[in-house]
Coordinates of C-alpha atoms in Angstrom, one line a residue:
M1 CA 0.2 -0.3 -0.4
S2 CA 1.1 3.4 -0.8
H3 CA -0.1 7.1 0.6
L4 CA -1.7 7.8 -3.0
S5 CA -3.2 4.3 -3.4
D6 CA -4.7 4.8 1.0
R7 CA -6.2 7.9 -0.2
C8 CA -8.2 5.8 -3.6
Q9 CA -9.9 3.9 -1.3
Q10 CA -10.2 6.4 0.9
F11 CA -12.9 7.7 -1.7
L12 CA -13.8 4.9 -3.1
T13 CA -15.1 4.6 1.2
E14 CA -16.6 7.5 1.3
S15 CA -18.6 7.5 -1.6
G16 CA -20.0 4.7 -1.4
T17 CA -18.9 2.4 -4.1
S18 CA -16.6 -0.4 -5.3
V19 CA -13.9 -0.8 -7.9
Y20 CA -16.8 -3.3 -9.3
Q21 CA -18.9 -0.5 -9.7
L22 CA -16.6 2.3 -10.2
S23 CA -15.3 0.6 -13.1
K24 CA -19.6 -0.7 -14.7
T25 CA -20.6 3.0 -14.7
S26 CA -16.9 4.4 -16.1
G27 CA -15.3 2.9 -18.3
L28 CA -12.2 2.8 -16.5
D29 CA -9.9 -0.9 -16.4
R30 CA -11.3 -2.4 -14.0
A31 CA -7.9 -4.8 -13.1
S32 CA -6.4 -1.5 -13.3
L33 CA -8.6 0.2 -11.1
H34 CA -8.1 -2.8 -8.4
R35 CA -4.2 -2.1 -8.2
L36 CA -4.3 1.1 -8.2
V37 CA -6.1 1.0 -4.9
T38 CA -4.4 -2.1 -3.5
G39 CA -1.1 0.2 -4.1
K40 CA -0.5 -2.7 -6.6
R41 CA 1.1 -0.6 -9.0
I42 CA 1.6 2.8 -9.4
P43 CA -1.0 4.7 -12.4
T44 CA -0.2 6.1 -15.4
L45 CA -0.9 9.9 -15.2
E46 CA -3.9 10.1 -17.6
F47 CA -5.2 7.0 -15.8
L48 CA -5.3 9.1 -12.3
T49 CA -6.3 11.4 -14.3
K50 CA -10.2 9.6 -15.2
F51 CA -10.5 8.8 -11.7
C52 CA -10.2 11.6 -10.6
Q53 CA -13.5 12.6 -12.9
A54 CA -15.2 9.5 -12.6
M55 CA -15.0 10.3 -8.6
R56 CA -16.0 13.8 -9.4
L57 CA -13.5 14.9 -7.0
N58 CA -12.9 18.6 -6.3
H59 CA -9.8 20.4 -7.0
A60 CA -7.9 20.1 -3.3
D61 CA -8.9 16.4 -3.6
I62 CA -7.5 16.0 -6.9
Q63 CA -4.0 18.2 -6.8
E64 CA -3.5 16.5 -2.8
L65 CA -3.5 12.9 -5.1
F66 CA -1.7 13.9 -7.9
E67 CA 0.6 15.2 -5.4
L68 CA 0.7 12.2 -4.8
Y69 CA 1.4 10.7 -7.5
E70 CA 4.7 12.2 -7.8
E71 CA 5.1 11.5 -4.4
S72 CA 5.3 7.5 -5.1
H73 CA 7.2 8.1 -9.0
A74 CA 10.1 10.2 -6.7
G75 CA 10.0 8.3 -2.9
S76 CA 9.0 9.5 0.2
A77 CA 12.3 11.7 1.8
N78 CA 13.2 12.7 -1.9
F79 CA 10.0 14.4 -2.3
Q80 CA 9.1 16.2 1.2
N81 CA 13.1 17.6 0.1
R82 CA 11.9 19.0 -3.1
K83 CA 9.0 20.2 -1.5
L84 CA 11.2 22.1 1.3
I85 CA 12.9 22.9 -1.2
C86 CA 10.8 24.2 -3.2
Q87 CA 9.4 26.5 -0.1
I88 CA 13.5 27.7 0.4
F89 CA 13.2 30.0 -3.1
S90 CA 9.6 31.4 -2.5
D91 CA 10.1 32.5 1.5
L92 CA 14.0 34.3 -0.8
D93 CA 11.3 35.3 -3.3
G94 CA 9.3 37.0 -0.4
L95 CA 11.5 38.5 1.8
S96 CA 10.3 40.9 4.4
S97 CA 10.1 41.9 7.7
A98 CA 7.0 42.2 7.6
S99 CA 5.6 39.5 9.5
F100 CA 8.3 40.7 12.2
Q101 CA 6.9 44.4 12.5
E102 CA 3.4 43.3 12.9
S103 CA 4.2 40.7 15.2
P104 CA 4.9 43.3 18.7
K105 CA 0.9 44.0 18.0
N106 CA 0.9 40.4 19.1
L107 CA 2.7 39.6 22.6
S108 CA -0.5 39.4 25.6
P109 CA -0.8 43.0 26.5
D110 CA -0.5 41.0 30.5
L111 CA 2.4 39.2 29.2
L112 CA 4.4 43.3 29.9
P113 CA 3.3 44.0 33.4
P114 CA 5.3 42.0 35.8
V115 CA 8.4 42.4 34.1
F116 CA 8.0 46.0 33.4
T117 CA 6.1 47.0 36.3
S118 CA 7.1 45.0 39.1
T119 CA 10.5 43.0 40.2
R120 CA 8.2 39.9 41.1
P121 CA 10.8 37.4 40.0
I122 CA 9.6 34.6 37.0
P123 CA 9.6 31.4 37.7
S124 CA 12.7 29.0 38.3
M125 CA 10.7 25.8 36.9
A126 CA 7.8 25.0 33.9
G127 CA 6.9 21.1 33.5
N128 CA 4.9 21.3 30.5
S129 CA 4.4 22.1 27.1
R130 CA 2.8 25.9 27.8
Q131 CA 4.2 26.7 31.4
T132 CA 7.4 26.5 29.2
L133 CA 6.7 28.9 26.3
G134 CA 5.3 31.2 28.4
L135 CA 9.1 30.8 30.6
V136 CA 10.9 30.9 27.7
Q137 CA 9.0 35.2 27.0
Q138 CA 9.1 35.8 30.5
F139 CA 12.2 34.7 30.7
L140 CA 13.9 36.5 27.6
L141 CA 11.0 40.2 28.9
R142 CA 14.1 39.9 32.1
L143 CA 16.7 40.6 29.3
F144 CA 15.7 42.6 28.4
H145 CA 14.4 44.7 30.9
E146 CA 17.1 44.3 33.0
K147 CA 20.8 44.1 30.5
P148 CA 22.6 46.2 28.9
D149 CA 21.8 47.5 24.5
G150 CA 24.0 45.3 22.3
T151 CA 24.3 42.3 25.4
E152 CA 24.6 38.1 23.8
V153 CA 22.4 36.1 24.2
L154 CA 23.3 33.0 23.1
T155 CA 21.3 29.5 22.7
N156 CA 20.9 26.0 20.4
A157 CA 17.3 26.0 21.1
P158 CA 15.3 25.5 18.4
L159 CA 13.7 28.7 17.8
A160 CA 11.2 27.5 14.6
R161 CA 9.6 25.0 17.0
M162 CA 9.1 27.4 20.4
G163 CA 7.6 30.5 17.4
L164 CA 10.4 32.6 19.4
L165 CA 12.2 34.7 16.9
P166 CA 9.2 37.2 15.4
F167 CA 8.9 37.2 19.3
F168 CA 12.5 38.6 20.9
Y169 CA 12.0 41.1 17.2
A170 CA 8.9 42.4 19.1
L171 CA 11.2 42.8 21.6
Q172 CA 13.4 45.2 20.1
S173 CA 10.8 47.6 19.4
L174 CA 8.9 47.6 22.0
C175 CA 11.9 48.0 24.3
H176 CA 14.3 50.1 21.8
K177 CA 16.9 48.0 23.0
H178 CA 18.6 45.6 21.0
L179 CA 20.1 42.1 22.0
R180 CA 22.6 40.0 19.8
L181 CA 21.0 36.1 19.3
H182 CA 23.8 33.4 18.6
H183 CA 22.0 31.2 17.4
L184 CA 23.9 27.2 17.5
L185 CA 22.7 25.4 14.9
Y186 CA 22.5 21.1 14.4
F187 CA 23.0 19.6 11.2
S188 CA 23.5 15.9 10.7
A189 CA 26.0 14.3 9.8
N190 CA 24.3 11.9 8.1
P191 CA 20.4 13.0 6.8
S192 CA 19.5 10.1 5.2
L193 CA 19.2 9.1 7.9
G194 CA 16.1 10.7 8.1
A195 CA 12.7 9.0 8.4
D196 CA 10.4 12.1 6.4
S197 CA 13.0 14.6 4.6
N198 CA 16.6 16.6 5.0
P199 CA 15.8 17.9 8.8
N200 CA 19.7 20.3 7.3
L201 CA 17.0 21.4 4.5
E202 CA 14.4 22.6 6.9
I203 CA 16.8 24.2 9.2
L204 CA 17.9 26.3 6.0
R205 CA 13.9 26.9 5.6
F206 CA 14.4 28.4 9.0
V207 CA 17.2 30.5 8.5
L208 CA 18.0 31.2 5.5
P209 CA 15.5 34.1 5.4
I210 CA 15.7 35.4 8.6
A211 CA 19.9 36.1 8.1
L212 CA 19.5 37.2 4.2
S213 CA 17.0 40.2 5.6
D214 CA 18.1 42.9 8.0
F215 CA 17.5 41.9 11.0
N216 CA 20.7 42.3 12.1
F217 CA 20.4 41.3 16.2
Y218 CA 20.4 37.5 14.9
E219 CA 23.1 35.7 13.6
P220 CA 22.7 31.4 13.0
R221 CA 26.1 29.3 13.2
F222 CA 26.1 26.0 12.8
T223 CA 27.6 22.3 13.7
Y224 CA 27.9 19.1 12.0
I225 CA 26.5 16.3 14.7
N226 CA 26.1 12.7 14.7
L227 CA 24.0 12.4 16.7
G228 CA 19.4 11.3 16.1
K229 CA 16.4 12.5 17.1
N230 CA 15.7 9.9 19.7
D231 CA 20.0 11.1 20.6
M232 CA 18.3 14.1 21.8
E233 CA 15.7 13.5 23.8
A234 CA 17.5 9.9 25.8
M235 CA 19.8 14.1 27.0
L236 CA 18.4 15.8 30.2
W237 CA 18.5 19.2 29.2
P238 CA 19.5 19.5 25.6
Y239 CA 18.8 23.3 25.1
Y240 CA 19.5 25.8 26.2
I241 CA 19.0 30.2 26.3
I242 CA 22.3 31.2 27.9
C243 CA 22.9 35.2 29.2
E244 CA 25.9 36.2 31.3
D245 CA 24.9 35.5 35.1
L246 CA 21.0 33.3 34.0
L247 CA 21.0 29.9 32.5
L248 CA 16.9 28.8 31.1
V249 CA 17.7 24.7 30.6
L250 CA 15.1 22.7 28.0
S251 CA 14.6 19.2 27.6
A252 CA 14.6 17.8 24.5
S253 CA 10.9 17.7 23.5
L254 CA 10.5 21.4 25.2
D255 CA 8.0 20.3 28.3
H256 CA 9.8 21.2 30.6
A257 CA 12.2 24.2 31.2
M258 CA 14.9 25.1 34.3
L259 CA 15.7 28.7 34.8
L260 CA 19.1 29.4 36.7
A261 CA 20.6 32.8 38.3
E262 CA 24.0 33.2 39.3
P263 CA 23.5 34.4 43.3
S264 CA 23.4 37.8 43.3

């Protein structure tokens, strides 16, 4: 079975028809239909088009089947890599800071007062993904509140997964202060081991538009590692955000975090 055959079978099931009935009403070869829905053979594009017409699929469903057809020919990993490369070029072509410049509007108003209007300490531990994201945001807010302009922040955290880069940029605008973010990226030395796609391409898709833009607060750096996803998850605190006397460590799943501060 393949993703294409599974989806075609699903369309048949949802329509309440069978291979035999569809063959009889559409004139499509029954053996070819059977091979299509069982995944025993990749159909020709012409046959797949006739199947779509016979099933009276809408445009979105047809586009989905055509993508799955390409995936069947290229292989899942190669197909996903091609999509990532196309997305990288698309992102670069539409390079703009608009999404970052709008991000201050998206900051929750109740997130700002604890840091900017009081000296109340932020939590030192987080026990789920929501608390972790809140702790990281409060940590960054504290840095912008306490640290001088030009202070360097070092991290190896997967910022794209956490959606934190727009937040960091928003704080630059709100606080009229520029902290420099040095981001260590881990490229896989064996990207072919990835189950679905090349993890290095996923990193590049995130980094390139930012690195080539005018966001001069962001400096990506990279190193190659032989560790896989399971290896990272076996580590207790593989990710960090550090700035002088403050250290925030995060679990691989990003659902736990701990804040450490140097005694004053």
